[in-house]
Amino acid sequence: GESVGLHLPTLSVQEGDNSIINCAYSNSASDYFIWYKQESGKGPQFIIDIRSNMDKRQGQRVTVLLNKTVKHLSLQIAATQPGDSAVYFCAEKFADSNYQLIWGAGTKLIIKP
Amino acid sequence: SQTIHQWPATLVQPVGSPLSLECTVEGTSNPNLYWYRQAAGRGLQLLFYSVGIGQISSEVPQNLSASRPQDRQFILSSKKLLLSDSGFYLCAWSVVNEQFFGPGTRLTVL
């Protein structure tokens, strides 16, 4: 995709504060969205997902918000910890696809002590 | 439970040499399989995906190829590596929506 060649945007957050990572998606017909966390040198790991018929979903210390009107997805991490330092990717699945995820560019989250 | 294996973990190869990276999945049947490449500090680029044995779809034209000789085995190959093939190669599997990633192979072409 177009985002593959771009440098990752960075978000710096104070330890203990809440982090909000944003993502704009491309297809209004997408029916599934997912957030992944990738630590340095490792493969991405699932954090949380949400279907298009929902606006909000909560997990342990994480919340995903979906605004279909403006095609915007966000990941909120409560009480950010040093272990949250990673690159975070959003991805969408088009409703007419059973196989592929369309990936966002990623955001690097840096935790300041 | 399902697990995904990739090997080798790291690889240094000279330009023009061949490549073979292997990925195997355990604990699931007829998964969709994917090969991604990730350049340093960049996002994920889908290279190939497969919905069944012998079925390969290529997303990006390049000197790489993929094969799926068995249901849970996915192989990424090249006959002659280029410097631009350096990167972090990730294999993933899915059944419905969520994709599960392997640990990755760090390839350096010199």
mmCIF file of N, CA and C in Angstrom, chain B residues 43-103:
data_model
loop_
_atom_site.group_PDB
_atom_site.id
_atom_site.type_symbol
_atom_site.label_atom_id
_atom_site.label_comp_id
_atom_site.label_asym_id
_atom_site.label_seq_id
_atom_site.Cartn_x
_atom_site.Cartn_y
_atom_site.Cartn_z
ATOM 1 N N GLY B 43 6.001 0.261 7.463
ATOM 2 C CA GLY B 43 4.813 -0.547 7.658
ATOM 3 C C GLY B 43 4.922 -1.909 7.015
ATOM 4 N N LEU B 44 3.820 -2.633 7.012
ATOM 5 C CA LEU B 44 3.753 -3.999 6.486
ATOM 6 C C LEU B 44 3.355 -3.983 5.018
ATOM 7 N N GLN B 45 4.108 -4.678 4.202
ATOM 8 C CA GLN B 45 3.810 -4.806 2.779
ATOM 9 C C GLN B 45 3.422 -6.244 2.481
ATOM 10 N N LEU B 46 2.201 -6.470 2.044
ATOM 11 C CA LEU B 46 1.759 -7.811 1.697
ATOM 12 C C LEU B 46 2.416 -8.245 0.401
ATOM 13 N N LEU B 47 3.092 -9.388 0.429
ATOM 14 C CA LEU B 47 3.762 -9.919 -0.760
ATOM 15 C C LEU B 47 2.903 -10.977 -1.452
ATOM 16 N N PHE B 48 2.474 -11.978 -0.700
ATOM 17 C CA PHE B 48 1.700 -13.087 -1.240
ATOM 18 C C PHE B 48 0.655 -13.520 -0.217
ATOM 19 N N TYR B 49 -0.448 -14.078 -0.731
ATOM 20 C CA TYR B 49 -1.367 -14.766 0.146
ATOM 21 C C TYR B 49 -1.887 -16.005 -0.558
ATOM 22 N N SER B 50 -2.334 -16.951 0.264
ATOM 23 C CA SER B 50 -2.783 -18.235 -0.273
ATOM 24 C C SER B 50 -4.025 -18.687 0.487
ATOM 25 N N VAL B 51 -5.028 -19.099 -0.269
ATOM 26 C CA VAL B 51 -6.263 -19.582 0.362
ATOM 27 C C VAL B 51 -6.351 -21.097 0.334
ATOM 28 N N GLY B 52 -5.364 -21.765 -0.268
ATOM 29 C CA GLY B 52 -5.363 -23.215 -0.298
ATOM 30 C C GLY B 52 -4.100 -23.738 -0.939
ATOM 31 N N ILE B 53 -3.920 -25.058 -0.878
ATOM 32 C CA ILE B 53 -2.728 -25.705 -1.446
ATOM 33 C C ILE B 53 -2.601 -25.339 -2.921
ATOM 34 N N GLY B 54 -1.417 -24.880 -3.292
ATOM 35 C CA GLY B 54 -1.150 -24.554 -4.687
ATOM 36 C C GLY B 54 -1.766 -23.261 -5.175
ATOM 37 N N GLN B 55 -2.502 -22.560 -4.318
ATOM 38 C CA GLN B 55 -3.168 -21.312 -4.725
ATOM 39 C C GLN B 55 -2.397 -20.126 -4.141
ATOM 40 N N ILE B 56 -1.770 -19.359 -5.009
ATOM 41 C CA ILE B 56 -0.934 -18.227 -4.585
ATOM 42 C C ILE B 56 -1.383 -16.979 -5.323
ATOM 43 N N SER B 57 -1.563 -15.906 -4.578
ATOM 44 C CA SER B 57 -1.846 -14.609 -5.176
ATOM 45 C C SER B 57 -0.713 -13.658 -4.827
ATOM 46 N N SER B 58 -0.228 -12.961 -5.831
ATOM 47 C CA SER B 58 0.887 -12.047 -5.646
ATOM 48 C C SER B 58 0.378 -10.619 -5.620
ATOM 49 N N GLU B 59 0.829 -9.868 -4.642
ATOM 50 C CA GLU B 59 0.385 -8.492 -4.513
ATOM 51 C C GLU B 59 1.357 -7.498 -5.138
ATOM 52 N N VAL B 60 2.611 -7.859 -5.177
ATOM 53 C CA VAL B 60 3.626 -6.923 -5.644
ATOM 54 C C VAL B 60 4.557 -7.652 -6.611
ATOM 55 N N PRO B 61 4.700 -7.167 -7.848
ATOM 56 C CA PRO B 61 5.628 -7.825 -8.783
ATOM 57 C C PRO B 61 7.070 -7.654 -8.320
ATOM 58 N N GLN B 62 7.825 -8.724 -8.307
ATOM 59 C CA GLN B 62 9.188 -8.667 -7.800
ATOM 60 C C GLN B 62 9.881 -9.971 -8.138
ATOM 61 N N ASN B 63 11.098 -10.130 -7.652
ATOM 62 C CA ASN B 63 11.838 -11.352 -7.949
ATOM 63 C C ASN B 63 11.624 -12.416 -6.890
ATOM 64 N N LEU B 64 10.579 -12.303 -6.095
ATOM 65 C CA LEU B 64 10.247 -13.317 -5.111
ATOM 66 C C LEU B 64 9.087 -14.158 -5.610
ATOM 67 N N SER B 65 9.006 -15.386 -5.107
ATOM 68 C CA SER B 65 7.879 -16.258 -5.409
ATOM 69 C C SER B 65 7.478 -16.985 -4.141
ATOM 70 N N ALA B 66 6.283 -17.531 -4.138
ATOM 71 C CA ALA B 66 5.797 -18.270 -2.979
ATOM 72 C C ALA B 66 5.180 -19.575 -3.445
ATOM 73 N N SER B 67 5.217 -20.550 -2.568
ATOM 74 C CA SER B 67 4.595 -21.833 -2.863
ATOM 75 C C SER B 67 3.952 -22.380 -1.606
ATOM 76 N N ARG B 68 2.920 -23.183 -1.815
ATOM 77 C CA ARG B 68 2.219 -23.821 -0.687
ATOM 78 C C ARG B 68 2.072 -25.306 -1.030
ATOM 79 N N PRO B 69 3.108 -26.067 -0.751
ATOM 80 C CA PRO B 69 3.075 -27.489 -1.111
ATOM 81 C C PRO B 69 2.174 -28.331 -0.209
ATOM 82 N N GLN B 70 1.935 -27.876 1.003
ATOM 83 C CA GLN B 70 1.056 -28.569 1.940
ATOM 84 C C GLN B 70 0.121 -27.555 2.588
ATOM 85 N N ASP B 71 -0.927 -28.056 3.196
ATOM 86 C CA ASP B 71 -1.966 -27.184 3.749
ATOM 87 C C ASP B 71 -1.420 -26.154 4.725
ATOM 88 N N ARG B 72 -0.438 -26.566 5.542
ATOM 89 C CA ARG B 72 0.036 -25.680 6.592
ATOM 90 C C ARG B 72 1.500 -25.297 6.411
ATOM 91 N N GLN B 73 1.956 -25.284 5.161
ATOM 92 C CA GLN B 73 3.322 -24.930 4.858
ATOM 93 C C GLN B 73 3.344 -23.877 3.758
ATOM 94 N N PHE B 74 4.075 -22.812 4.010
ATOM 95 C CA PHE B 74 4.150 -21.705 3.064
ATOM 96 C C PHE B 74 5.616 -21.337 2.911
ATOM 97 N N ILE B 75 6.086 -21.272 1.666
ATOM 98 C CA ILE B 75 7.506 -21.068 1.409
ATOM 99 C C ILE B 75 7.696 -19.821 0.556
ATOM 100 N N LEU B 76 8.642 -19.005 0.933
ATOM 101 C CA LEU B 76 9.003 -17.813 0.159
ATOM 102 C C LEU B 76 10.372 -18.049 -0.465
ATOM 103 N N SER B 77 10.491 -17.806 -1.762
ATOM 104 C CA SER B 77 11.723 -18.146 -2.459
ATOM 105 C C SER B 77 12.168 -17.021 -3.380
ATOM 106 N N SER B 78 13.446 -17.094 -3.711
ATOM 107 C CA SER B 78 13.996 -16.238 -4.751
ATOM 108 C C SER B 78 15.142 -16.987 -5.422
ATOM 109 N N LYS B 79 15.276 -16.798 -6.709
ATOM 110 C CA LYS B 79 16.388 -17.443 -7.422
ATOM 111 C C LYS B 79 17.661 -16.608 -7.292
ATOM 112 N N LYS B 80 17.491 -15.283 -7.273
ATOM 113 C CA LYS B 80 18.644 -14.389 -7.160
ATOM 114 C C LYS B 80 18.269 -13.184 -6.323
ATOM 115 N N LEU B 81 18.828 -13.073 -5.141
ATOM 116 C CA LEU B 81 18.490 -11.978 -4.246
ATOM 117 C C LEU B 81 19.080 -10.650 -4.711
ATOM 118 N N LEU B 82 18.339 -9.581 -4.454
ATOM 119 C CA LEU B 82 18.784 -8.220 -4.702
ATOM 120 C C LEU B 82 19.023 -7.530 -3.363
ATOM 121 N N LEU B 83 19.812 -6.469 -3.389
ATOM 122 C CA LEU B 83 20.019 -5.698 -2.157
ATOM 123 C C LEU B 83 18.689 -5.224 -1.569
ATOM 124 N N SER B 84 17.775 -4.859 -2.451
ATOM 125 C CA SER B 84 16.477 -4.326 -2.015
ATOM 126 C C SER B 84 15.585 -5.386 -1.378
ATOM 127 N N ASP B 85 16.008 -6.641 -1.402
ATOM 128 C CA ASP B 85 15.219 -7.699 -0.752
ATOM 129 C C ASP B 85 15.471 -7.756 0.750
ATOM 130 N N SER B 86 16.424 -7.004 1.235
ATOM 131 C CA SER B 86 16.670 -6.974 2.691
ATOM 132 C C SER B 86 15.431 -6.480 3.419
ATOM 133 N N GLY B 87 15.169 -7.083 4.571
ATOM 134 C CA GLY B 87 14.011 -6.661 5.356
ATOM 135 C C GLY B 87 13.625 -7.722 6.356
ATOM 136 N N PHE B 88 12.508 -7.461 7.003
ATOM 137 C CA PHE B 88 11.960 -8.369 8.014
ATOM 138 C C PHE B 88 10.765 -9.060 7.375
ATOM 139 N N TYR B 89 10.847 -10.373 7.224
ATOM 140 C CA TYR B 89 9.808 -11.128 6.545
ATOM 141 C C TYR B 89 8.925 -11.828 7.574
ATOM 142 N N LEU B 90 7.644 -11.582 7.425
ATOM 143 C CA LEU B 90 6.680 -12.121 8.376
ATOM 144 C C LEU B 90 5.688 -13.024 7.668
ATOM 145 N N CYS B 91 5.463 -14.175 8.254
ATOM 146 C CA CYS B 91 4.425 -15.095 7.803
ATOM 147 C C CYS B 91 3.238 -14.952 8.752
ATOM 148 N N ALA B 92 2.043 -15.076 8.231
ATOM 149 C CA ALA B 92 0.849 -14.985 9.068
ATOM 150 C C ALA B 92 -0.203 -15.962 8.562
ATOM 151 N N TRP B 93 -1.121 -16.313 9.437
ATOM 152 C CA TRP B 93 -2.248 -17.177 9.050
ATOM 153 C C TRP B 93 -3.542 -16.581 9.585
ATOM 154 N N SER B 94 -4.627 -16.936 8.929
ATOM 155 C CA SER B 94 -5.943 -16.528 9.402
ATOM 156 C C SER B 94 -6.967 -17.580 8.998
ATOM 157 N N VAL B 95 -8.076 -17.576 9.734
ATOM 158 C CA VAL B 95 -9.207 -18.415 9.360
ATOM 159 C C VAL B 95 -10.393 -17.536 8.984
ATOM 160 N N VAL B 96 -10.671 -16.531 9.814
ATOM 161 C CA VAL B 96 -11.788 -15.639 9.514
ATOM 162 C C VAL B 96 -11.246 -14.229 9.260
ATOM 163 N N ASN B 97 -11.031 -13.478 10.306
ATOM 164 C CA ASN B 97 -10.597 -12.097 10.147
ATOM 165 C C ASN B 97 -9.195 -11.844 10.686
ATOM 166 N N GLU B 98 -9.013 -12.172 11.963
ATOM 167 C CA GLU B 98 -7.747 -11.871 12.627
ATOM 168 C C GLU B 98 -6.608 -12.676 12.032
ATOM 169 N N GLN B 99 -5.480 -11.993 11.821
ATOM 170 C CA GLN B 99 -4.279 -12.665 11.339
ATOM 171 C C GLN B 99 -3.312 -12.850 12.499
ATOM 172 N N PHE B 100 -2.674 -14.008 12.517
ATOM 173 C CA PHE B 100 -1.716 -14.356 13.558
ATOM 174 C C PHE B 100 -0.338 -14.452 12.925
ATOM 175 N N PHE B 101 0.614 -13.754 13.523
ATOM 176 C CA PHE B 101 1.925 -13.623 12.910
ATOM 177 C C PHE B 101 2.959 -14.532 13.544
ATOM 178 N N GLY B 102 3.908 -14.949 12.714
ATOM 179 C CA GLY B 102 5.060 -15.666 13.200
ATOM 180 C C GLY B 102 6.102 -14.712 13.739
ATOM 181 N N PRO B 103 7.226 -15.245 14.215
ATOM 182 C CA PRO B 103 8.270 -14.410 14.820
ATOM 183 C C PRO B 103 9.093 -13.621 13.820
#
